[in-house]
CSV table of C-alpha atoms in Angstrom, one decimal:
chain,number,residue,atom,x,y,z
A,21,UNK,CA,-0.1,0.0,0.0
A,22,UNK,CA,1.3,3.5,-0.7
A,23,UNK,CA,2.2,5.8,2.0
A,24,UNK,CA,1.1,9.1,-0.1
A,25,UNK,CA,-1.9,10.1,-2.5
A,26,UNK,CA,-5.0,8.5,-2.9
A,27,UNK,CA,-5.8,5.1,-1.9
A,28,UNK,CA,-2.8,5.3,0.7
A,29,UNK,CA,-2.0,5.0,4.3
A,30,UNK,CA,-2.3,8.6,4.9
A,31,UNK,CA,-5.5,8.8,3.6
A,32,UNK,CA,-7.0,6.0,5.9
A,33,UNK,CA,-5.1,7.7,8.8
A,34,UNK,CA,-6.6,11.0,7.7
A,35,UNK,CA,-10.4,9.2,8.2
A,36,UNK,CA,-9.1,7.7,11.4
A,37,UNK,CA,-7.8,11.3,12.7
A,38,UNK,CA,-11.4,12.9,11.4
A,39,UNK,CA,-13.2,10.6,13.4
A,40,UNK,CA,-10.9,10.8,16.7
A,41,UNK,CA,-11.1,14.9,16.0
A,42,UNK,CA,-15.0,14.6,15.9
A,43,UNK,CA,-15.2,12.2,18.9
A,44,UNK,CA,-12.7,14.3,20.6
A,45,UNK,CA,-14.8,17.9,20.1
A,46,UNK,CA,-18.1,16.0,21.1
A,47,UNK,CA,-16.5,15.0,24.4
A,48,UNK,CA,-14.7,18.6,25.1
A,49,UNK,CA,-18.1,20.1,24.3
A,50,UNK,CA,-19.9,17.7,26.4
A,51,UNK,CA,-17.5,18.5,29.5
A,52,UNK,CA,-17.6,22.2,29.0
A,53,UNK,CA,-21.1,22.0,28.5
A,54,UNK,CA,-21.4,20.2,32.0
A,55,UNK,CA,-19.1,22.6,34.0
A,56,UNK,CA,-20.9,25.5,32.8
A,57,UNK,CA,-24.3,24.5,33.5
A,58,UNK,CA,-23.4,22.8,36.7
A,59,UNK,CA,-24.5,19.3,35.5
A,60,UNK,CA,-22.1,17.2,37.3
A,61,UNK,CA,-22.0,15.4,40.8
A,62,UNK,CA,-20.1,16.8,43.9
A,63,UNK,CA,-18.1,14.8,45.8
A,64,UNK,CA,-17.5,15.1,49.7
A,65,UNK,CA,-14.1,16.6,49.4
A,66,UNK,CA,-15.6,19.2,47.0
A,67,UNK,CA,-14.5,17.7,43.7
A,68,UNK,CA,-16.5,17.8,40.5
A,69,UNK,CA,-17.4,14.6,39.1
A,70,UNK,CA,-18.7,14.3,35.2
A,71,UNK,CA,-19.9,11.0,34.1
A,72,UNK,CA,-18.8,10.3,30.5
A,73,UNK,CA,-21.6,9.4,28.4
A,74,UNK,CA,-21.7,5.5,27.2
A,75,UNK,CA,-19.0,4.4,29.1
A,76,UNK,CA,-18.4,3.9,33.0
A,77,UNK,CA,-16.0,6.4,33.2
A,78,UNK,CA,-15.7,10.0,34.8
A,79,UNK,CA,-13.9,13.4,34.6
A,80,UNK,CA,-13.2,14.4,38.1
A,81,UNK,CA,-11.3,17.0,39.2
A,82,UNK,CA,-11.1,19.9,42.4
A,83,UNK,CA,-13.8,22.7,42.0
A,84,UNK,CA,-12.1,25.7,41.6
A,85,UNK,CA,-11.3,28.2,38.6
A,86,UNK,CA,-8.0,27.0,38.3
A,87,UNK,CA,-8.4,23.6,37.7
A,88,UNK,CA,-11.2,24.0,35.6
A,89,UNK,CA,-9.1,26.2,33.1
A,90,UNK,CA,-6.3,23.8,33.2
A,91,UNK,CA,-8.6,20.9,32.5
A,92,UNK,CA,-10.5,22.6,29.4
A,93,UNK,CA,-6.9,24.1,28.3
A,94,UNK,CA,-5.5,20.5,28.1
A,95,UNK,CA,-8.6,19.4,26.4
A,96,UNK,CA,-8.4,22.3,23.7
A,97,UNK,CA,-4.7,21.8,23.3
A,98,UNK,CA,-5.1,18.1,21.8
A,99,UNK,CA,-8.3,19.1,19.8
A,100,UNK,CA,-5.8,21.6,18.3
A,101,UNK,CA,-3.0,19.0,18.1
A,102,UNK,CA,-5.2,16.6,16.4
A,103,UNK,CA,-6.6,19.2,14.0
A,104,UNK,CA,-3.0,20.0,12.7
A,105,UNK,CA,-2.3,16.3,12.3
A,106,UNK,CA,-5.4,16.3,10.2
A,107,UNK,CA,-4.0,18.9,7.8
A,108,UNK,CA,-0.7,17.5,7.5
A,109,UNK,CA,-2.6,14.1,6.6
A,110,UNK,CA,-5.1,15.9,4.3
A,111,UNK,CA,-1.8,17.2,2.6
A,112,UNK,CA,-0.3,13.6,2.3
A,113,UNK,CA,-3.1,12.4,1.0
A,114,UNK,CA,-3.1,15.0,-2.0
A,115,UNK,CA,-0.9,14.5,-5.1
A,116,UNK,CA,1.1,17.2,-5.1
A,117,UNK,CA,3.4,16.1,-2.2
A,118,UNK,CA,6.1,18.8,-2.3
A,119,UNK,CA,4.1,22.0,-1.8
A,120,UNK,CA,4.9,25.3,0.5
A,121,UNK,CA,1.8,24.6,2.4
A,122,UNK,CA,2.9,21.1,3.5
A,123,UNK,CA,6.0,22.9,5.3
A,124,UNK,CA,3.9,25.3,6.8
A,125,UNK,CA,1.6,22.5,8.5
A,126,UNK,CA,4.7,20.7,9.6
A,127,UNK,CA,6.3,23.6,10.8
A,128,UNK,CA,3.3,24.5,13.0
A,129,UNK,CA,3.0,21.1,14.3
A,130,UNK,CA,6.6,21.0,15.4
A,131,UNK,CA,6.1,24.5,17.1
A,132,UNK,CA,2.7,23.4,18.6
A,133,UNK,CA,4.6,19.8,20.1
A,134,UNK,CA,7.0,22.0,21.7
A,135,UNK,CA,4.6,24.4,23.5
A,136,UNK,CA,3.2,21.3,25.4
A,137,UNK,CA,6.5,21.0,27.3
A,138,UNK,CA,7.2,24.8,27.9
A,139,UNK,CA,3.9,25.5,28.8
A,140,UNK,CA,3.6,22.4,31.0
A,141,UNK,CA,7.0,23.8,32.6
A,142,UNK,CA,6.0,27.2,33.3
A,143,UNK,CA,2.2,25.6,34.6
A,144,UNK,CA,4.0,23.6,37.1
A,145,UNK,CA,6.1,26.3,38.4
A,146,UNK,CA,3.7,28.8,38.7
A,147,UNK,CA,0.4,27.1,39.7
A,148,UNK,CA,1.9,23.2,40.8
A,149,UNK,CA,3.5,22.6,43.6
A,150,UNK,CA,6.8,22.5,41.5
A,151,UNK,CA,7.0,18.9,41.1
A,152,UNK,CA,7.3,17.4,37.4
A,153,UNK,CA,6.4,13.9,37.4
A,154,UNK,CA,4.3,12.4,34.6
A,155,UNK,CA,4.7,16.0,33.0
A,156,UNK,CA,8.4,15.1,32.0
A,157,UNK,CA,7.2,11.9,30.3
A,158,UNK,CA,4.8,13.2,28.1
A,159,UNK,CA,7.0,16.6,27.7
A,160,UNK,CA,9.6,14.0,26.3
A,161,UNK,CA,7.3,12.7,24.3
A,162,UNK,CA,6.6,15.7,22.9
A,163,UNK,CA,9.9,17.0,22.3
A,164,UNK,CA,10.9,14.0,20.3
A,165,UNK,CA,7.9,14.3,18.0
A,166,UNK,CA,8.8,17.9,17.4
A,167,UNK,CA,12.3,16.7,16.7
A,168,UNK,CA,11.0,14.0,14.1
A,169,UNK,CA,8.2,16.5,12.7
A,170,UNK,CA,11.3,19.2,12.4
A,171,UNK,CA,13.4,16.8,10.4
A,172,UNK,CA,10.6,15.5,8.0
A,173,UNK,CA,9.7,19.6,7.4
A,174,UNK,CA,13.6,19.7,6.3
A,175,UNK,CA,13.1,17.1,3.9
A,176,UNK,CA,10.2,18.5,2.5
A,177,UNK,CA,12.0,22.0,2.3
A,178,UNK,CA,14.6,20.3,0.0
A,179,UNK,CA,12.2,17.9,-1.6
A,180,UNK,CA,10.2,21.1,-2.7
A,181,UNK,CA,13.4,23.1,-3.9
A,182,UNK,CA,14.1,19.8,-6.0
A,183,UNK,CA,10.7,19.8,-7.5
A,184,UNK,CA,10.8,23.4,-8.1
A,185,UNK,CA,14.1,23.0,-9.9
A,186,UNK,CA,12.8,20.0,-12.0
A,187,UNK,CA,9.7,22.1,-12.9
A,188,UNK,CA,12.1,24.7,-14.5
A,189,UNK,CA,14.1,22.4,-16.6
A,190,UNK,CA,13.0,22.7,-19.9
B,19,UNK,CA,21.5,34.7,-13.5
B,20,UNK,CA,24.6,35.3,-16.0
B,21,UNK,CA,23.2,32.8,-18.4
B,22,UNK,CA,21.3,35.2,-20.9
B,23,UNK,CA,18.5,33.3,-23.5
B,24,UNK,CA,18.6,35.2,-26.5
B,25,UNK,CA,15.9,33.1,-27.7
B,26,UNK,CA,13.7,36.3,-28.8
B,27,UNK,CA,16.6,37.4,-31.0
B,28,UNK,CA,17.0,34.2,-32.8
B,29,UNK,CA,13.2,33.9,-33.3
B,30,UNK,CA,13.1,37.4,-34.9
B,31,UNK,CA,16.2,36.2,-37.1
B,32,UNK,CA,14.2,33.3,-38.4
B,33,UNK,CA,10.7,34.9,-38.7
B,34,UNK,CA,9.5,32.4,-36.6
B,35,UNK,CA,6.9,32.7,-34.0
B,36,UNK,CA,7.2,30.9,-30.5
B,37,UNK,CA,4.3,28.8,-30.9
B,38,UNK,CA,5.8,27.3,-34.0
B,39,UNK,CA,8.8,26.7,-32.4
B,40,UNK,CA,7.3,25.3,-29.1
B,41,UNK,CA,5.2,22.8,-32.0
B,42,UNK,CA,8.4,21.9,-33.7
B,43,UNK,CA,10.7,21.5,-30.4
B,44,UNK,CA,7.8,19.4,-28.6
B,45,UNK,CA,7.3,21.5,-25.5
B,46,UNK,CA,4.4,23.7,-24.6
B,47,UNK,CA,4.4,27.6,-25.5
B,48,UNK,CA,4.1,27.9,-21.4
B,49,UNK,CA,7.5,26.3,-21.2
B,50,UNK,CA,8.9,28.3,-24.1
B,51,UNK,CA,7.7,31.2,-22.0
B,52,UNK,CA,9.4,30.2,-19.1
B,53,UNK,CA,12.7,29.8,-21.2
B,54,UNK,CA,12.6,33.0,-23.3
B,55,UNK,CA,11.8,35.2,-19.9
B,56,UNK,CA,15.3,33.2,-18.2
B,57,UNK,CA,13.4,31.8,-15.4
B,58,UNK,CA,14.3,28.7,-16.1
B,59,UNK,CA,16.9,26.8,-14.2
B,60,UNK,CA,18.1,24.5,-16.5
B,61,UNK,CA,17.8,23.3,-20.1
B,62,UNK,CA,17.8,19.8,-21.2
B,63,UNK,CA,20.3,18.6,-24.0
B,64,UNK,CA,17.6,17.4,-25.9
B,65,UNK,CA,15.5,20.5,-25.8
B,66,UNK,CA,18.7,22.8,-26.7
B,67,UNK,CA,19.4,20.2,-29.8
B,68,UNK,CA,15.7,20.4,-30.8
B,69,UNK,CA,15.9,24.3,-30.5
B,70,UNK,CA,19.0,24.3,-32.9
B,71,UNK,CA,17.8,22.1,-35.1
B,72,UNK,CA,14.6,24.0,-35.7
B,73,UNK,CA,16.2,27.4,-35.6
B,74,UNK,CA,19.4,26.1,-37.8
B,75,UNK,CA,21.4,27.6,-35.2
B,76,UNK,CA,24.5,27.0,-32.6
B,77,UNK,CA,23.8,26.7,-28.6
B,78,UNK,CA,25.9,29.7,-28.5
B,79,UNK,CA,23.4,31.9,-30.3
B,80,UNK,CA,21.0,31.2,-28.1
B,81,UNK,CA,22.9,31.2,-24.8
B,82,UNK,CA,25.2,33.8,-23.7
B,83,UNK,CA,27.2,34.4,-20.4
B,84,UNK,CA,27.2,38.1,-19.2
B,85,UNK,CA,29.1,38.5,-16.0
B,86,UNK,CA,27.0,39.9,-13.2
């Protein structure tokens, strides 16, 4: 199976990612709606508990502004993350591969991956107890993806240059 | 680029239209226009050969080096 273009793995992944974006968007909408309209259970230790529809699971957290803002920012970050990934896969499934727009999309994805560790580190320093535990693992994971994405972007820049030269060879 | 394409001059000398040359050489008029305007990055030997044959000239009649 081809990696790029029509009837490729990119096309398959594009539709999978689109389903994830839609599902995740609905989930964020549901959580935000429940928090805004106070449709949640309150536990004894003053924590909100939102039951997720169709699954036996809950979204829980301390009932204060800081926690709610961080939770919504975290959810919104991954929605944007998958949207950027969707845009890259959309470009991968098209016929013209070495274009300026795909380079821009890959660059945005790289910067966005770097945003997570930076934002988490600042967030923990300002709002948390100053300890980094799981955040370090997630941060490293995002830095690793950013490095790979940066390399792919650089390769596509070279490809774009070669493509232009080839197109202008008469 | 210090390489100048003098295709217009040769076309005028031979009283030939760009469209006719493109047809004889087997390239599109758009590509011939790119070549004439100096926007082309490279020219294939086969294209150069076909142009020289069509215009009955030497490569040096078409291409010129001018130091910048």
